[in-house]
CSV table of C-alpha atoms and ligand atoms in Angstrom, one decimal:
chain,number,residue,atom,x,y,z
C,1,UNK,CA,-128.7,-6.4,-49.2
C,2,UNK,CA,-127.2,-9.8,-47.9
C,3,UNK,CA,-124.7,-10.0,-45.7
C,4,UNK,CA,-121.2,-11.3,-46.9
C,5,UNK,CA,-118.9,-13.3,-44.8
C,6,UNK,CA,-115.5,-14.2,-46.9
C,7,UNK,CA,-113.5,-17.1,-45.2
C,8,UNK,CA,-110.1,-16.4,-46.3
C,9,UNK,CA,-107.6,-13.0,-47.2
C,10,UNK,CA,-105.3,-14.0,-49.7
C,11,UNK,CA,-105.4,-12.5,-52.9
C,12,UNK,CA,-108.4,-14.3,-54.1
C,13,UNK,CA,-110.5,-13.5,-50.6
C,14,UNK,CA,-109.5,-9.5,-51.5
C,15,UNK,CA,-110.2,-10.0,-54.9
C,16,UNK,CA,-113.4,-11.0,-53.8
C,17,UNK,CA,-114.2,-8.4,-51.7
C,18,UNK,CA,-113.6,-5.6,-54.3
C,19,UNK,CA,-115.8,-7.4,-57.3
C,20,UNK,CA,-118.5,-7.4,-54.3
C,21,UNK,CA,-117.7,-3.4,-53.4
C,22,UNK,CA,-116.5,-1.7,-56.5
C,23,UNK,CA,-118.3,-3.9,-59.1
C,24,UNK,CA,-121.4,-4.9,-57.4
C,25,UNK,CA,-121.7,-2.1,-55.4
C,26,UNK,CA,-122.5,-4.2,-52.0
C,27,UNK,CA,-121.5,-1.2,-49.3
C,28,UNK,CA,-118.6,-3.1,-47.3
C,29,UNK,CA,-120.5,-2.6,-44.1
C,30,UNK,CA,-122.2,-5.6,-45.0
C,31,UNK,CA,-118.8,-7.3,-45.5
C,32,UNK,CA,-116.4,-9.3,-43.3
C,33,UNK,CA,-113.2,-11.3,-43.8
C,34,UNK,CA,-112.2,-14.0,-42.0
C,35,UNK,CA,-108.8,-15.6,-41.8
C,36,UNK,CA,-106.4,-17.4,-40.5
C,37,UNK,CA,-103.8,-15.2,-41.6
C,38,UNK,CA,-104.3,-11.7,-42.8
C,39,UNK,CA,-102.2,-9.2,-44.8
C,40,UNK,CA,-98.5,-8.4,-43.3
C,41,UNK,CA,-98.9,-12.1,-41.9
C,42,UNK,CA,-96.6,-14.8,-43.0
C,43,UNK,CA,-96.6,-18.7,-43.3
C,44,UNK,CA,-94.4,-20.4,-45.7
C,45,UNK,CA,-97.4,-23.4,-45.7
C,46,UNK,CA,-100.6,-21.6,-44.9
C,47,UNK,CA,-100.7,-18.2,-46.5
C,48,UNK,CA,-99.4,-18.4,-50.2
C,49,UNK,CA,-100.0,-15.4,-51.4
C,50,UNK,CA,-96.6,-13.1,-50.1
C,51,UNK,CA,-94.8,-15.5,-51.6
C,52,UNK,CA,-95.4,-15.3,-55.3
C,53,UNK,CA,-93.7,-14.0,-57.9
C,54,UNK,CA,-95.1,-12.2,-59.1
C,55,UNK,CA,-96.7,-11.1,-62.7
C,56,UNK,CA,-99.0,-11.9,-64.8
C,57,UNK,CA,-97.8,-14.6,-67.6
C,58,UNK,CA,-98.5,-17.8,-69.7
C,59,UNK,CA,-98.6,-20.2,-67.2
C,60,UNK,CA,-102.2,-20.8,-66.6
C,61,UNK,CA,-104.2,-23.4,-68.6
C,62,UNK,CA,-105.8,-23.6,-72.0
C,63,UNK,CA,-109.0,-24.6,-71.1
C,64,UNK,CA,-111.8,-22.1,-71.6
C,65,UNK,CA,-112.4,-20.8,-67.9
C,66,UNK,CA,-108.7,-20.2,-67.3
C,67,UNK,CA,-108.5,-18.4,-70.7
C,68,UNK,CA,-111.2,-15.9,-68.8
C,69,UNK,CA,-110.1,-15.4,-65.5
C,70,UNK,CA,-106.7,-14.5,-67.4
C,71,UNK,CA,-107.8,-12.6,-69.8
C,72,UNK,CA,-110.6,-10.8,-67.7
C,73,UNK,CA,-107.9,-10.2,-64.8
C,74,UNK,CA,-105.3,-8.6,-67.3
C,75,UNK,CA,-108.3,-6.2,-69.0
C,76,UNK,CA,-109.3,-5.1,-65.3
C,77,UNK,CA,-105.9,-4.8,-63.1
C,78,UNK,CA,-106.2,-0.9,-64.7
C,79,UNK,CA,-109.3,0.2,-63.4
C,80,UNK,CA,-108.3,-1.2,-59.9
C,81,UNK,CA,-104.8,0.1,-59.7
C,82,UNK,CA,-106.8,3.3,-60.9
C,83,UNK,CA,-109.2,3.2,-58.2
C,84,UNK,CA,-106.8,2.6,-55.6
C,85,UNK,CA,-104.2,5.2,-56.2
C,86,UNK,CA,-107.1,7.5,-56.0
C,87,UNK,CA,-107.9,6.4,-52.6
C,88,UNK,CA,-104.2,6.5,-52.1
C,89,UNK,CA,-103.8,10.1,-53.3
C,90,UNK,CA,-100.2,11.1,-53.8
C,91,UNK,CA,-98.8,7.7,-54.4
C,92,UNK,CA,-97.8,5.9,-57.6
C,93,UNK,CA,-97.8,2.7,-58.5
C,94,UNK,CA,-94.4,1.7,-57.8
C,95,UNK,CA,-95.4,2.7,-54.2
C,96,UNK,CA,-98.7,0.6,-54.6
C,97,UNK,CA,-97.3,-2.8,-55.7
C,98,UNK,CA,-99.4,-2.9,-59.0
C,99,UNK,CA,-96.9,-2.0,-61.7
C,100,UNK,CA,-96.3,-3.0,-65.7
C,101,UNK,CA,-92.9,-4.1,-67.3
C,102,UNK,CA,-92.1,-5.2,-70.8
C,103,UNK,CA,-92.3,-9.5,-70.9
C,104,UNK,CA,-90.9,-11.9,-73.0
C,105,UNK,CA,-92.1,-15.5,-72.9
C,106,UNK,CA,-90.6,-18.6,-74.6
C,107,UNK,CA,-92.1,-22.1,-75.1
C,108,UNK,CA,-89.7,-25.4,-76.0
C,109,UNK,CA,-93.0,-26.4,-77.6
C,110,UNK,CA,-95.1,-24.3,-79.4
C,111,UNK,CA,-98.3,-23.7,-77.4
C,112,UNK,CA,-101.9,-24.6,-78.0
C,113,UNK,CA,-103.2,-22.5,-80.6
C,114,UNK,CA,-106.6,-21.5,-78.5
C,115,UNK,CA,-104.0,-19.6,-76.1
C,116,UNK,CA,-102.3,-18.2,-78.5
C,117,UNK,CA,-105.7,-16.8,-80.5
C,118,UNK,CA,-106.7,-16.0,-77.2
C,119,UNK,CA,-103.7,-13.8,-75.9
C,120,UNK,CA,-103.8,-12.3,-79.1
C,121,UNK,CA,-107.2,-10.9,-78.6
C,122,UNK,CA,-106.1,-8.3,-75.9
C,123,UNK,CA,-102.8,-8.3,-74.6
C,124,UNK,CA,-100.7,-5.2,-74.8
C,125,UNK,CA,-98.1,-4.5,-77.4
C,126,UNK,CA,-98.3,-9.0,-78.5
C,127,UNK,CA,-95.9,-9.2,-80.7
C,128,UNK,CA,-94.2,-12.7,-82.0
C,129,UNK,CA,-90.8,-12.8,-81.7
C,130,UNK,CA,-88.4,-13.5,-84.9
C,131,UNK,CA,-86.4,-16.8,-85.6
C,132,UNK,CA,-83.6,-14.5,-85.1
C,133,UNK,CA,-84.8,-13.7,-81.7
C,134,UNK,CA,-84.9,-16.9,-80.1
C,135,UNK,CA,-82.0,-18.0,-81.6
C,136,UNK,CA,-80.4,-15.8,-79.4
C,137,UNK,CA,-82.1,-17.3,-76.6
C,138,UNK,CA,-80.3,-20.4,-74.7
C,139,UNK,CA,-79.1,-22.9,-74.1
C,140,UNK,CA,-81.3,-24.6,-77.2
C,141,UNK,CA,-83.3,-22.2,-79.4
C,142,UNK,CA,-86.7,-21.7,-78.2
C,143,UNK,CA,-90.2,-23.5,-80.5
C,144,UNK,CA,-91.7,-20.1,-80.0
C,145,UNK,CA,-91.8,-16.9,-78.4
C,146,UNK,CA,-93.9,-13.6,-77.6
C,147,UNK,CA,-93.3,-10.2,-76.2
C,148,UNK,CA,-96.2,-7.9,-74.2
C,149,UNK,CA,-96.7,-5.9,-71.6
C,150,UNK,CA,-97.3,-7.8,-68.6
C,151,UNK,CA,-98.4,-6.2,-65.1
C,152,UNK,CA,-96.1,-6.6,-62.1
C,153,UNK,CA,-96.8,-7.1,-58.4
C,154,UNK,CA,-94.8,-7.1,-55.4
C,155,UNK,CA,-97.1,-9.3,-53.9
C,156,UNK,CA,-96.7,-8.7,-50.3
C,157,UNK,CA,-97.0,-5.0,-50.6
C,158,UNK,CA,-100.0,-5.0,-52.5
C,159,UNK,CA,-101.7,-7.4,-50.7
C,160,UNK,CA,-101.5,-5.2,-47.8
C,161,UNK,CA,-102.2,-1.7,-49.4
C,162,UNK,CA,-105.2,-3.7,-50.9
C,163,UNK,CA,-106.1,-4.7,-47.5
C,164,UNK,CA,-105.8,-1.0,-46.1
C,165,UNK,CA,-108.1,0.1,-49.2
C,166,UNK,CA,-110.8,-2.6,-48.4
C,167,UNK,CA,-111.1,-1.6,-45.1
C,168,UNK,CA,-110.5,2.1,-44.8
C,169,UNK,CA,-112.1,3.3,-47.9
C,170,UNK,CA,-115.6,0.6,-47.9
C,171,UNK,CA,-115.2,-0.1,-44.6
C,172,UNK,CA,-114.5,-4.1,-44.9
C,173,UNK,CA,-114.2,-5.9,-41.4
C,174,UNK,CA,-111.2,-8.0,-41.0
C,175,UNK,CA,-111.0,-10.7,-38.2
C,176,UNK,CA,-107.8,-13.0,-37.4
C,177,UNK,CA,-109.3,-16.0,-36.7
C,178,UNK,CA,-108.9,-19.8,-37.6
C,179,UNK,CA,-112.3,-21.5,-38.8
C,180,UNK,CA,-112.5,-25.6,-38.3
C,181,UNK,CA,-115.6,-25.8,-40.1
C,182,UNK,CA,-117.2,-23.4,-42.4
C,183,UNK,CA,-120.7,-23.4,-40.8
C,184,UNK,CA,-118.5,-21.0,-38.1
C,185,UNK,CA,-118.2,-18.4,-40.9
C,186,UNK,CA,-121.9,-17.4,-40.4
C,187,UNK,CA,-120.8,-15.8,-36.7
C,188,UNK,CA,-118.0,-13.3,-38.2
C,189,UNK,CA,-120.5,-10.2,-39.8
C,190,UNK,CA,-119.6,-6.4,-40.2
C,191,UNK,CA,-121.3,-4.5,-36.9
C,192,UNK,CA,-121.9,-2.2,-39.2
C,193,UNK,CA,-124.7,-4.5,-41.3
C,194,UNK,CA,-128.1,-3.9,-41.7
C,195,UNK,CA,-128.3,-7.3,-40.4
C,196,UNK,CA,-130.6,-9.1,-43.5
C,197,UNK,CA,-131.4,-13.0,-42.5
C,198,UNK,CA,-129.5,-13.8,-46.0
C,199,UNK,CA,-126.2,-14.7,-45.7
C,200,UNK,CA,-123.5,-15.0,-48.6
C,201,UNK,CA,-120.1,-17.0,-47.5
C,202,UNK,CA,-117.8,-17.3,-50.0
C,203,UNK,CA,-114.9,-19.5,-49.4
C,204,UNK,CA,-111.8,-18.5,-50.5
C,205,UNK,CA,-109.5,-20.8,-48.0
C,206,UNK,CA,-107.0,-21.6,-50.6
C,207,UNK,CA,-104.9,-25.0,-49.3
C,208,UNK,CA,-106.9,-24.6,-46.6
C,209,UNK,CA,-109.7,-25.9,-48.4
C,210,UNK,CA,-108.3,-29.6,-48.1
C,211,UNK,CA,-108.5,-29.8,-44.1
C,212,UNK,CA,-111.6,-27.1,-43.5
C,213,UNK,CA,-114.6,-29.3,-41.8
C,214,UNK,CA,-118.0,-28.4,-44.2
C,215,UNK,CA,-115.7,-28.4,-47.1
C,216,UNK,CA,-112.6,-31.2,-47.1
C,217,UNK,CA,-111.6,-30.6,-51.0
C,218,UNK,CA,-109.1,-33.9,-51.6
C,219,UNK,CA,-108.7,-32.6,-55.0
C,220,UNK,CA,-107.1,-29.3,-53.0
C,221,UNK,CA,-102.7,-30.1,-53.5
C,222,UNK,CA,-100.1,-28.2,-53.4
C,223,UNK,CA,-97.4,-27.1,-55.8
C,224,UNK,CA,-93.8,-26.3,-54.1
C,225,UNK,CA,-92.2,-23.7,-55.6
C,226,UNK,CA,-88.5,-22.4,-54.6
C,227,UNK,CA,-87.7,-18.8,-55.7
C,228,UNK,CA,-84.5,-16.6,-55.3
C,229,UNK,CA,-84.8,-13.1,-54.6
C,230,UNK,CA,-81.9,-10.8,-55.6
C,231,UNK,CA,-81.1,-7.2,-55.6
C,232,UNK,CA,-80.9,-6.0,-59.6
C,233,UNK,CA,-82.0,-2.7,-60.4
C,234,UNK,CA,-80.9,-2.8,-63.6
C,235,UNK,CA,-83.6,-5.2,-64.6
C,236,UNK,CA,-86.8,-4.1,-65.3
C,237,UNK,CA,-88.0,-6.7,-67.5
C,238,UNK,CA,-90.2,-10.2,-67.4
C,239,UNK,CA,-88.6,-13.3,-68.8
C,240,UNK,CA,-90.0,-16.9,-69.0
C,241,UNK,CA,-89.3,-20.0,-70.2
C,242,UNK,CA,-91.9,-22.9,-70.4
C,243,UNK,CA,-90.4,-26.4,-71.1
C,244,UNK,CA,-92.2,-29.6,-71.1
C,245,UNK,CA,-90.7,-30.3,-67.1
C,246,UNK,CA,-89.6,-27.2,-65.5
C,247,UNK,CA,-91.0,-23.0,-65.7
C,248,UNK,CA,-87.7,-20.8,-65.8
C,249,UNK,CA,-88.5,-17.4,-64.6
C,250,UNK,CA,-86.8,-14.0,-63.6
C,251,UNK,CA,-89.6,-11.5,-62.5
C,252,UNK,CA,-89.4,-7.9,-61.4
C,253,UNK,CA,-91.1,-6.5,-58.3
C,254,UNK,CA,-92.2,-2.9,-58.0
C,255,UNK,CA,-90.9,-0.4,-55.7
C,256,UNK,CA,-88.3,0.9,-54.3
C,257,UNK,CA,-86.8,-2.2,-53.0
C,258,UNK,CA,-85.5,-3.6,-56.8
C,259,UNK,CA,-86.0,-6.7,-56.1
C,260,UNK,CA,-85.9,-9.3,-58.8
C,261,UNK,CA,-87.4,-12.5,-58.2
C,262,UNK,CA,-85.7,-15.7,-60.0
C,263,UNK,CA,-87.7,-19.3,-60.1
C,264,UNK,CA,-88.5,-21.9,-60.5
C,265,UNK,CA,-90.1,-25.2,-59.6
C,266,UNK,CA,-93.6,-26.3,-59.9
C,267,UNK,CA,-93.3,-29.6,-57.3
C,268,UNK,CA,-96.8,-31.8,-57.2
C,269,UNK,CA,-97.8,-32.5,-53.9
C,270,UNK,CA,-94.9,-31.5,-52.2
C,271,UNK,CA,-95.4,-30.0,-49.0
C,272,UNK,CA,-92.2,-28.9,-47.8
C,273,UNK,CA,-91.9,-25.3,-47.7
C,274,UNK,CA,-89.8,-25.0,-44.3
C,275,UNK,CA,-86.8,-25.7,-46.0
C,276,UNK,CA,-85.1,-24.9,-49.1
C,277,UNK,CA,-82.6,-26.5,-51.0
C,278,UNK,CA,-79.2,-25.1,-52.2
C,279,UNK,CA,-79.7,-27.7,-55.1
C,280,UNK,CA,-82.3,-26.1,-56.3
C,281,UNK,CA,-81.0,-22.6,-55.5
C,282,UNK,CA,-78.2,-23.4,-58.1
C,283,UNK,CA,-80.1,-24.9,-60.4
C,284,UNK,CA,-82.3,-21.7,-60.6
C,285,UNK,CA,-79.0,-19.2,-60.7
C,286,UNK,CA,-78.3,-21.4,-63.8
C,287,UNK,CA,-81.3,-21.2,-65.8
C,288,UNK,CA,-82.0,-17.7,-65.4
C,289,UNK,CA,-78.4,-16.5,-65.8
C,290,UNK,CA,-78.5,-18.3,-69.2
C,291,UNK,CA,-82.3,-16.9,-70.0
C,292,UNK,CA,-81.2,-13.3,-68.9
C,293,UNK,CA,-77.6,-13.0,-69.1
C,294,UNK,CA,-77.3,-9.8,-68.3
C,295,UNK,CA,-78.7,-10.0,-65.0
C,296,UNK,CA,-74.9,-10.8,-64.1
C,297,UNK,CA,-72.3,-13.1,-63.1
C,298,UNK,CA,-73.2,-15.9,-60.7
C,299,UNK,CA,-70.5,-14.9,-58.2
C,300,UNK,CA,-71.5,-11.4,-57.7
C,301,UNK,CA,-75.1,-11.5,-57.4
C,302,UNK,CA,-76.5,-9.8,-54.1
C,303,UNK,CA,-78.6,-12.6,-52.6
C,304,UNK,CA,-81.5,-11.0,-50.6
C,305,UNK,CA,-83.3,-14.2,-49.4
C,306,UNK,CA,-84.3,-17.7,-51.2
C,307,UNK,CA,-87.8,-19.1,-50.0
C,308,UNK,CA,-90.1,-21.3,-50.9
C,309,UNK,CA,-93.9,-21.4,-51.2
C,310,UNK,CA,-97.2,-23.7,-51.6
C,311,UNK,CA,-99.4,-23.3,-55.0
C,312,UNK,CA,-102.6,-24.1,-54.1
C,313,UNK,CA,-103.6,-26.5,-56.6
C,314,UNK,CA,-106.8,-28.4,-57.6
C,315,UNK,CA,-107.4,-31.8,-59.8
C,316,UNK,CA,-109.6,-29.7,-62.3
C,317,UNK,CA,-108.7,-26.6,-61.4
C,318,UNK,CA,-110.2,-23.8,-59.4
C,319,UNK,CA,-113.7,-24.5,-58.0
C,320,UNK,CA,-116.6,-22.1,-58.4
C,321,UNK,CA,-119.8,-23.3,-57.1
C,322,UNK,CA,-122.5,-22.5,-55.2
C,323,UNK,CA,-123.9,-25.3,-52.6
C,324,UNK,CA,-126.9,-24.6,-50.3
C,325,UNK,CA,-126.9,-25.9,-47.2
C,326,UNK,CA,-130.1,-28.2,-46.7
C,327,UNK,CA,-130.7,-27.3,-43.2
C,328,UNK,CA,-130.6,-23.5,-43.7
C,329,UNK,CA,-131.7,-21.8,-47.0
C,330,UNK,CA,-130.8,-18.5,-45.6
C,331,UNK,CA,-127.3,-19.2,-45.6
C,332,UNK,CA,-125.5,-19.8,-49.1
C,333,UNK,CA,-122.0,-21.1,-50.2
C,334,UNK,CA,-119.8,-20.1,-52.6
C,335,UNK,CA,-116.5,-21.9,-53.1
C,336,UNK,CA,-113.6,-20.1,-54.9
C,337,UNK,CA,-110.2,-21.5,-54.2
C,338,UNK,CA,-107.7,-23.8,-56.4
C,339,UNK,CA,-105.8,-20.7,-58.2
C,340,UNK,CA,-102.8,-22.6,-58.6
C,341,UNK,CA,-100.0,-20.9,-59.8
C,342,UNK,CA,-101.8,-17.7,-61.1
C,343,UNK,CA,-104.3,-16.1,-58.4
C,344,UNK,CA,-102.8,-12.9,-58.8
C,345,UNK,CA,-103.2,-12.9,-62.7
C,346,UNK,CA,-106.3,-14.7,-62.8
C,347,UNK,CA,-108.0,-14.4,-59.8
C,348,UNK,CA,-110.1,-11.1,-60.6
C,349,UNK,CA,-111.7,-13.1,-63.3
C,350,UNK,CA,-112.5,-15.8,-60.8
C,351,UNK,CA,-113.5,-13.3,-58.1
C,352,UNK,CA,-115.9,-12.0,-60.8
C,353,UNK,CA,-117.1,-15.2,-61.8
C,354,UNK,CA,-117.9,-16.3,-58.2
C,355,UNK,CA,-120.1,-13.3,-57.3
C,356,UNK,CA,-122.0,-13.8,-60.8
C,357,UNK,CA,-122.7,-16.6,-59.5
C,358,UNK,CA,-123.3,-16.2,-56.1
C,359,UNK,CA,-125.8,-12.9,-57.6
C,360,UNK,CA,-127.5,-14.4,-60.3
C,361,UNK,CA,-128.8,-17.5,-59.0
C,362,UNK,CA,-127.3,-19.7,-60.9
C,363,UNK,CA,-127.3,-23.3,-60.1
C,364,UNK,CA,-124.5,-25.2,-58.5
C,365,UNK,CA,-122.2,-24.5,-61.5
C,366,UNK,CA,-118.9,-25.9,-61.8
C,367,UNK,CA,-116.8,-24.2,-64.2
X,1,LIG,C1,-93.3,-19.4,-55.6
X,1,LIG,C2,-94.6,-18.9,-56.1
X,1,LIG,C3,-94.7,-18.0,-57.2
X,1,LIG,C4,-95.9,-17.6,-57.6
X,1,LIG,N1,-95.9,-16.7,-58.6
X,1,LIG,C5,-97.1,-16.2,-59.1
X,1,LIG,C6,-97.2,-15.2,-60.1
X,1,LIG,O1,-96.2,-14.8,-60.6
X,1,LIG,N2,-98.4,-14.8,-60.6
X,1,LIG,C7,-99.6,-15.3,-60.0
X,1,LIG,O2,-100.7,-14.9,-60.5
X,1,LIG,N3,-99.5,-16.2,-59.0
X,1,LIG,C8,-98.4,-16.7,-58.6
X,1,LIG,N4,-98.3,-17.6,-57.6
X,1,LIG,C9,-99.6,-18.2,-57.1
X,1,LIG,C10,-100.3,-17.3,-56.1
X,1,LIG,O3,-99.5,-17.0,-55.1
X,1,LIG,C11,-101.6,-18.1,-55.6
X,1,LIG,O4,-102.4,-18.5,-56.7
X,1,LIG,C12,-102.4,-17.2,-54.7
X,1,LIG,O5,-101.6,-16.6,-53.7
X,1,LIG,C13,-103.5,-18.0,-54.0
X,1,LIG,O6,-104.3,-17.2,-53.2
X,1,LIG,P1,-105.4,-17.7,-52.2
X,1,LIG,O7,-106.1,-16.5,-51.7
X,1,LIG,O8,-106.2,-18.7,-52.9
X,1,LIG,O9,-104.6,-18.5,-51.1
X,1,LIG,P2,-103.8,-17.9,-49.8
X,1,LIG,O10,-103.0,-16.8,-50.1
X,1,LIG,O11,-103.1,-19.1,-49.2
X,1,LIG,O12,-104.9,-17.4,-48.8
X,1,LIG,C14,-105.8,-18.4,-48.1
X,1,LIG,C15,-106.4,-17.6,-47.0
X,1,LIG,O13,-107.4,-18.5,-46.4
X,1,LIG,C16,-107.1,-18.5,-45.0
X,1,LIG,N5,-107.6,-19.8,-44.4
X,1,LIG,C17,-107.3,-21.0,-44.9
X,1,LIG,N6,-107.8,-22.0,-44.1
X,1,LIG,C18,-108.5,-21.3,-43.1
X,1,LIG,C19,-109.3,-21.7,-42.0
X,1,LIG,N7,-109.5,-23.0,-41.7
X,1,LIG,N8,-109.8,-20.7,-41.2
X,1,LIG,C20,-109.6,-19.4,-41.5
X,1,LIG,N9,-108.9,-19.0,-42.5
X,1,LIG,C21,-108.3,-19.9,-43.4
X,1,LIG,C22,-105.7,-18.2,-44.9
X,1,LIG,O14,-105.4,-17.8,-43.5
X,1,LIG,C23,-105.5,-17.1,-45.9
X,1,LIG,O15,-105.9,-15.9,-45.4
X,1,LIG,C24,-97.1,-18.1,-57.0
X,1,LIG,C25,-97.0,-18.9,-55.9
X,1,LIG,C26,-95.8,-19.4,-55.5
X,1,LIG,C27,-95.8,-20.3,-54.3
């Protein structure tokens, strides 16, 4: 049994950690997290995962490994949300953060026709929408359209109940703790470890991946993206609307707070997430008033906060390889970061793939 060190606690690093306990059964005694930032932390630059949306959708790539990671994500969110909330006896998934909601997703362009076979294949209740439908959509008829069932996070509860559940039920060891290179991560292990010479680091830094010493990933960007958060419980829907420039959409979060999230903006290399701009604030209230009109008027919306956050991005999307250090054979590296705009909806499947690959010896495989 190796030992496992996993640089990093977003959702990809906790992800991670339950392919390695749940799927392949690696007790998490042998397990330890380390990060900068850990659940029920914030950063608007270093720590994008409370900030997203979030649900899973059509934004992700068509190429054949984000196809996967979607489509193995969306197939095995149940099983987790089921193994959780028996951990969590007594709750529900409202409470949990993991939730489903009705979507409907609209393309100016009609979409690549592998995505489209592909979501076909095993979403929930797919259905293409009529001409009549997106005719009544505005303000210029949709190219296409689809309706399924789409699963819903509230993204900084979750996170931390999935943190809480790593810990308490496998007995995962968290450490707050910035790393300047990765060759550091070998000192963070579980007490609790049998203590075998071979050592597993996955590194699952995110942005972080760009400035890390051992790893320095100038393919790593970011992508800004502004939301607004509003109060609307009488919307319990997904929305979306893909055009060739901007991503329009109005997402639910579970629980009890009713919070609707409204976006967006998918900025390249823009770094800025201090500040947000009332510009783009309005610009947002416009689109998605006019995508979901009933959400209400402008005027008398209950503003709860607007934010921004950093996608962590990658020129050729997310890397999953597996690099042994020459000096020590004992120790091996397995990079998973670059999730983009999608870690929580595809970043089980690249969780998954990363320990395949960390597991079954595969060669330095870049997906
Ligand atoms: C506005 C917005 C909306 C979004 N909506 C959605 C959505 O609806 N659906 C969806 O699937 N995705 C969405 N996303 C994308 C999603 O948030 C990201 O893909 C995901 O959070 C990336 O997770 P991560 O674990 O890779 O990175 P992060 O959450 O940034 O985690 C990185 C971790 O690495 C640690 N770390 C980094 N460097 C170091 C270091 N040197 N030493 C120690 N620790 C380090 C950090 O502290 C942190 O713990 C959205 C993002 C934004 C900004």
């Amino acid at each position: 049994m190796p030992q496992v060190t996993i640089v990093g606690a977003g959702i990809i690093g906790l992800y991670t950690a339950y392919v390695l306990t749940e799927l392949q059964k690696i007790p998490g005694s042998e397990i330890c997290v380390v990060a900068k930032y850990l659940p029920g932390d914030q950063s608007a630059s270093g720590y994008t995962s409370p900030w997203a949306g979030g649900n899973w959708s059509c934004i992700s790539p068509n190429d054949d490994a984000s196809l996967f990671y979607d489509k193995f994500t969306y197939q095995n969110l149940e099983r987790l949300q089921k193994v959780m909330l028996a951990f969590f006896a007594g709750k529900d998934d409202e409470w949990l953060g993991l939730s489903r909601r009705p979507s409907r997703e609209f393309w100016d362009q009609v979409p690549d026709e592998r995505k489209i076979e592909s979501l076909k294949s095993y979403l929930e209740d797919y259905r293409v929408l009529s001409q009549k439908e997106l005719n009544e959509i505005g303000p210029t008829k949709p190219a296409f359209g689809i309706s399924l069932k789409a699963w819903n996070f509230n993204c900084p509860v979750f996170l931390y109940h999935f943190y809480e559940f790593l810990k308490d039920k496998h007995q995962v060891r968290f450490v707050k703790q910035e790393l300047t290179h990765l060759a550091q991560a070998k000192c963070y292990v579980n007490p609790l470890s049998s203590g075998n010479a071979k050592h597993i680091i996955f590194n699952c830094t995110g942005l972080g991946a760009r400035d890390l010493g051992g790893v320095r990933d100038h393919k790593v960007y970011p992508t800004r993206g502004q939301v607004v958060v509003i109060k609307a419980p009488h919307i319990n829907e997904n929305c979306v609307r893909w055009g060739k420039d901007y991503a329009t959409y109005i997402i639910p979060r579970p629980g009890k707070g009713k919070e609707l999230v409204l976006g967006g903006f998918l900025q390249v290399d823009n770094n800025n997430a201090q500040d947000t701009s009332f510009a783009e604030t309005e610009d947002i209230l416009k689109r998605t008033l006019t995508l979901l009109p009933k959400i209400g008027n402008h005027d008398e919306l209950e503003i709860i906060r607007v934010a921004a956050g950093l996608r962590p991005s990658r020129y050729g999307g997310p890397r999953i390889e597996k690099e042994t250090k020459n000096d020590d054979d004992s120790v091996v590296v397995i990079h998973n970061y670059g999730a983009s705009g999608y870690g929580y909806q595809g970043g089980l499947g690249m969780a998954f793939k990363a320990v395949q690959v960390a597991f079954r010896q595969e060669r330095c495989s870049r997906l």
